[in-house]
Amino acid sequence: MDELAAEAGITVRTLRFYRERGLIAPPRREGRIAWYDDHHLAKLRTIAALLERGHTLNGIADLNTAFESGKDVSEVLGLGEPTEEEPIRLTPQELADYFAGEVTPENLLAALDLGYLATDGDAIVHISRRLLDVSAALVKEGVPLAAVLEAGRAVRDHADALAALFTDLLREHAEEKDIQRLRPLAKSVVEAELSMALDRRLREHP
């Protein structure tokens, strides 16, 4: 414990307090010896970084609980499933920097529930770099993260319906082996229709 506290730049008393609050996991014990490892040190450095960014210990504890209740990355991504999206690994403080002041337990739980975020050891994985960048851009433009996530949930429902329409269409009229090759055609139709729909909406409500 002394060595871990020194490495993290905190006092043993602070370390004990973090343990009592459940902010770090118990050590591995061998008899009367308690072993801490790099995961404990990483968690302490994450706590320090979040405190520097203005998060409270209560807020950090809530975030920690939310992550522990979240899904493992393999559950979210589905091992072996094809995907065109690029997952991105983040530390909790990097995620906080993307959405300054908006990484609340409520927003975090919503993102975990949507499957946007998953856990991989001490790291966080966002399922799509594109979605992360777009979400961060919207928040920087003044759109609350909660509203972005709510919109994402609605888009997910419509996207699932569109995906079902096209997969049914292709399975009826194409060979199974050709579906992945024809996938870009479906995306092009949706992109063109969305573009025209935005044109109509913007003309109706300038």
CSV table of C-alpha atoms in Angstrom, one decimal:
chain,number,residue,atom,x,y,z
A,1,MET,CA,0.0,0.0,0.0
A,2,ASP,CA,2.9,2.4,0.8
A,3,GLU,CA,4.5,1.7,-2.5
A,4,LEU,CA,1.3,2.2,-4.5
A,5,ALA,CA,0.5,5.4,-2.7
A,6,ALA,CA,4.0,6.8,-3.4
A,7,GLU,CA,3.8,5.8,-7.0
A,8,ALA,CA,0.4,7.5,-7.4
A,9,GLY,CA,1.5,10.6,-5.5
A,10,ILE,CA,-1.1,10.4,-2.8
A,11,THR,CA,-1.0,9.5,0.9
A,12,VAL,CA,-1.8,6.1,2.4
A,13,ARG,CA,-4.7,7.7,4.2
A,14,THR,CA,-6.1,8.9,0.8
A,15,LEU,CA,-5.6,5.4,-0.7
A,16,ARG,CA,-7.5,3.8,2.2
A,17,PHE,CA,-10.3,6.3,1.7
A,18,TYR,CA,-10.5,5.4,-2.0
A,19,ARG,CA,-10.6,1.7,-1.1
A,20,GLU,CA,-13.4,2.3,1.5
A,21,ARG,CA,-15.4,4.2,-1.1
A,22,GLY,CA,-15.0,1.3,-3.6
A,23,LEU,CA,-13.1,3.5,-6.1
A,24,ILE,CA,-10.4,0.9,-6.5
A,25,ALA,CA,-10.6,-2.8,-6.3
A,26,PRO,CA,-9.3,-4.8,-3.3
A,27,PRO,CA,-5.7,-6.0,-3.6
A,28,ARG,CA,-4.8,-9.6,-4.4
A,29,ARG,CA,-3.8,-11.3,-1.1
A,30,GLU,CA,-1.2,-14.0,-0.5
A,31,GLY,CA,-1.4,-14.8,3.2
A,32,ARG,CA,-0.9,-11.5,5.0
A,33,ILE,CA,0.6,-9.7,2.0
A,34,ALA,CA,-1.6,-7.5,-0.2
A,35,TRP,CA,-0.5,-7.1,-3.8
A,36,TYR,CA,-1.4,-4.1,-5.9
A,37,ASP,CA,-0.7,-4.0,-9.6
A,38,ASP,CA,-0.7,-1.6,-12.6
A,39,HIS,CA,-4.5,-1.7,-12.8
A,40,HIS,CA,-4.8,-0.2,-9.4
A,41,LEU,CA,-2.2,2.5,-10.3
A,42,ALA,CA,-4.1,3.3,-13.6
A,43,LYS,CA,-7.3,3.7,-11.6
A,44,LEU,CA,-5.7,6.1,-9.2
A,45,ARG,CA,-4.2,8.1,-12.0
A,46,THR,CA,-7.7,8.2,-13.6
A,47,ILE,CA,-9.2,9.5,-10.4
A,48,ALA,CA,-6.6,12.2,-10.1
A,49,ALA,CA,-7.2,13.3,-13.7
A,50,LEU,CA,-11.0,13.4,-13.2
A,51,LEU,CA,-10.6,15.4,-10.0
A,52,GLU,CA,-8.4,17.9,-11.9
A,53,ARG,CA,-11.2,18.3,-14.4
A,54,GLY,CA,-13.6,19.3,-11.7
A,55,HIS,CA,-15.4,16.0,-11.1
A,56,THR,CA,-16.3,15.2,-7.5
A,57,LEU,CA,-15.5,11.9,-5.7
A,58,ASN,CA,-19.2,11.2,-5.5
A,59,GLY,CA,-19.5,11.7,-9.3
A,60,ILE,CA,-16.4,9.6,-9.9
A,61,ALA,CA,-17.9,6.8,-7.7
A,62,ASP,CA,-21.1,7.0,-9.7
A,63,LEU,CA,-19.2,6.8,-13.0
A,64,ASN,CA,-17.2,3.8,-11.7
A,65,THR,CA,-20.5,2.0,-10.7
A,66,ALA,CA,-21.9,2.8,-14.2
A,67,PHE,CA,-18.9,1.3,-15.9
A,68,GLU,CA,-18.9,-1.8,-13.7
A,69,SER,CA,-22.5,-2.4,-14.7
A,70,GLY,CA,-21.8,-1.9,-18.4
A,71,LYS,CA,-21.2,-4.6,-20.9
A,72,ASP,CA,-17.9,-6.1,-21.8
A,73,VAL,CA,-16.5,-5.1,-25.2
A,74,SER,CA,-17.0,-8.5,-26.7
A,75,GLU,CA,-20.7,-8.4,-25.8
A,76,VAL,CA,-21.2,-5.1,-27.6
A,77,LEU,CA,-19.0,-5.6,-30.7
A,78,GLY,CA,-19.8,-9.3,-31.1
A,79,LEU,CA,-16.7,-11.3,-31.8
A,80,GLY,CA,-16.2,-12.2,-35.4
A,81,GLU,CA,-19.1,-10.1,-36.7
A,82,PRO,CA,-18.3,-7.9,-39.8
A,83,THR,CA,-18.2,-4.2,-39.2
A,84,GLU,CA,-17.2,-1.1,-41.1
A,85,GLU,CA,-16.9,1.0,-38.0
A,86,GLU,CA,-13.6,1.6,-36.2
A,87,PRO,CA,-13.8,1.1,-32.4
A,88,ILE,CA,-11.7,3.5,-30.3
A,89,ARG,CA,-10.1,2.9,-26.9
A,90,LEU,CA,-10.3,5.7,-24.4
A,91,THR,CA,-9.3,6.4,-20.8
A,92,PRO,CA,-12.1,7.8,-18.6
A,93,GLN,CA,-10.3,11.2,-18.6
A,94,GLU,CA,-10.0,11.2,-22.4
A,95,LEU,CA,-13.8,10.5,-22.6
A,96,ALA,CA,-14.4,13.4,-20.2
A,97,ASP,CA,-12.3,15.7,-22.4
A,98,TYR,CA,-14.4,14.8,-25.5
A,99,PHE,CA,-17.6,16.0,-23.7
A,100,ALA,CA,-16.3,18.5,-21.2
A,101,GLY,CA,-18.7,18.7,-18.2
A,102,GLU,CA,-21.3,16.4,-19.8
A,103,VAL,CA,-20.0,13.0,-18.8
A,104,THR,CA,-22.6,12.5,-16.0
A,105,PRO,CA,-23.6,9.2,-14.6
A,106,GLU,CA,-27.0,9.6,-16.4
A,107,ASN,CA,-25.4,10.2,-19.8
A,108,LEU,CA,-22.9,7.5,-19.2
A,109,LEU,CA,-25.6,4.9,-18.4
A,110,ALA,CA,-27.5,6.0,-21.5
A,111,ALA,CA,-24.4,5.5,-23.7
A,112,LEU,CA,-23.7,2.1,-22.1
A,113,ASP,CA,-27.4,1.1,-22.6
A,114,LEU,CA,-27.2,2.1,-26.3
A,115,GLY,CA,-24.1,0.1,-26.7
A,116,TYR,CA,-22.0,3.1,-27.8
A,117,LEU,CA,-19.6,2.4,-24.9
A,118,ALA,CA,-18.2,-0.8,-23.5
A,119,THR,CA,-15.5,-1.7,-21.0
A,120,ASP,CA,-12.2,-3.5,-21.7
A,121,GLY,CA,-10.3,-3.9,-18.5
A,122,ASP,CA,-9.4,-0.4,-17.3
A,123,ALA,CA,-10.2,1.1,-20.8
A,124,ILE,CA,-13.4,2.3,-22.3
A,125,VAL,CA,-14.2,1.3,-25.9
A,126,HIS,CA,-16.5,3.5,-28.1
A,127,ILE,CA,-18.0,1.3,-30.9
A,128,SER,CA,-17.5,3.9,-33.6
A,129,ARG,CA,-14.9,6.6,-34.0
A,130,ARG,CA,-17.2,8.3,-36.5
A,131,LEU,CA,-20.1,8.4,-34.0
A,132,LEU,CA,-17.8,9.7,-31.2
A,133,ASP,CA,-16.5,12.5,-33.4
A,134,VAL,CA,-19.9,13.5,-34.6
A,135,SER,CA,-21.4,13.4,-31.0
A,136,ALA,CA,-18.5,15.5,-29.7
A,137,ALA,CA,-18.9,18.0,-32.6
A,138,LEU,CA,-22.6,18.4,-31.8
A,139,VAL,CA,-21.9,19.0,-28.1
A,140,LYS,CA,-19.3,21.6,-29.0
A,141,GLU,CA,-22.0,23.4,-31.1
A,142,GLY,CA,-24.2,23.6,-28.0
A,143,VAL,CA,-26.4,20.5,-28.3
A,144,PRO,CA,-26.6,18.8,-24.8
A,145,LEU,CA,-25.1,15.3,-24.8
A,146,ALA,CA,-28.4,14.0,-23.3
A,147,ALA,CA,-30.2,15.2,-26.4
A,148,VAL,CA,-27.6,13.7,-28.7
A,149,LEU,CA,-28.0,10.4,-27.0
A,150,GLU,CA,-31.8,10.6,-27.2
A,151,ALA,CA,-31.6,11.3,-30.9
A,152,GLY,CA,-29.1,8.5,-31.3
A,153,ARG,CA,-31.6,6.1,-29.8
A,154,ALA,CA,-34.3,7.3,-32.3
A,155,VAL,CA,-31.9,7.0,-35.2
A,156,ARG,CA,-31.0,3.4,-34.1
A,157,ASP,CA,-34.7,2.4,-34.3
A,158,HIS,CA,-35.0,3.8,-37.9
A,159,ALA,CA,-31.7,2.4,-38.9
A,160,ASP,CA,-32.7,-1.1,-37.7
A,161,ALA,CA,-35.9,-0.8,-39.8
A,162,LEU,CA,-33.9,0.3,-42.9
A,163,ALA,CA,-31.4,-2.5,-42.4
A,164,ALA,CA,-34.2,-5.0,-42.1
A,165,LEU,CA,-35.8,-3.7,-45.3
A,166,PHE,CA,-32.6,-4.0,-47.3
A,167,THR,CA,-31.4,-7.3,-46.0
A,168,ASP,CA,-34.9,-8.8,-46.7
A,169,LEU,CA,-34.8,-7.3,-50.2
A,170,LEU,CA,-31.3,-8.7,-50.9
A,171,ARG,CA,-32.0,-12.1,-49.5
A,172,GLU,CA,-35.0,-12.4,-51.7
A,173,HIS,CA,-33.3,-11.3,-54.9
A,174,ALA,CA,-29.6,-12.0,-54.4
A,175,GLU,CA,-27.3,-14.8,-53.3
A,176,GLU,CA,-26.3,-14.9,-49.7
A,177,LYS,CA,-22.6,-14.7,-50.7
A,178,ASP,CA,-23.3,-11.4,-52.5
A,179,ILE,CA,-25.0,-9.5,-49.7
A,180,GLN,CA,-21.8,-8.1,-48.2
A,181,ARG,CA,-20.7,-7.0,-51.7
A,182,LEU,CA,-24.0,-5.2,-52.3
A,183,ARG,CA,-24.1,-3.6,-48.9
A,184,PRO,CA,-22.7,-0.2,-50.1
A,185,LEU,CA,-25.7,0.1,-52.5
A,186,ALA,CA,-28.1,0.1,-49.6
A,187,LYS,CA,-26.0,2.7,-47.8
A,188,SER,CA,-26.0,4.9,-50.9
A,189,VAL,CA,-29.8,4.8,-51.2
A,190,VAL,CA,-30.2,5.8,-47.5
A,191,GLU,CA,-27.6,8.6,-47.8
A,192,ALA,CA,-29.3,10.1,-50.9
A,193,GLU,CA,-32.7,9.9,-49.4
A,194,LEU,CA,-31.6,11.5,-46.2
A,195,SER,CA,-29.9,14.3,-48.1
A,196,MET,CA,-33.1,15.0,-50.0
A,197,ALA,CA,-35.2,14.8,-46.9
A,198,LEU,CA,-32.9,17.4,-45.2
A,199,ASP,CA,-33.4,19.6,-48.2
A,200,ARG,CA,-37.2,19.4,-48.0
A,201,ARG,CA,-37.1,20.0,-44.2
A,202,LEU,CA,-34.8,23.0,-44.5
A,203,ARG,CA,-36.9,24.5,-47.2
A,204,GLU,CA,-40.1,24.1,-45.2
A,205,HIS,CA,-38.6,25.4,-42.0
A,206,PRO,CA,-35.8,27.9,-43.0
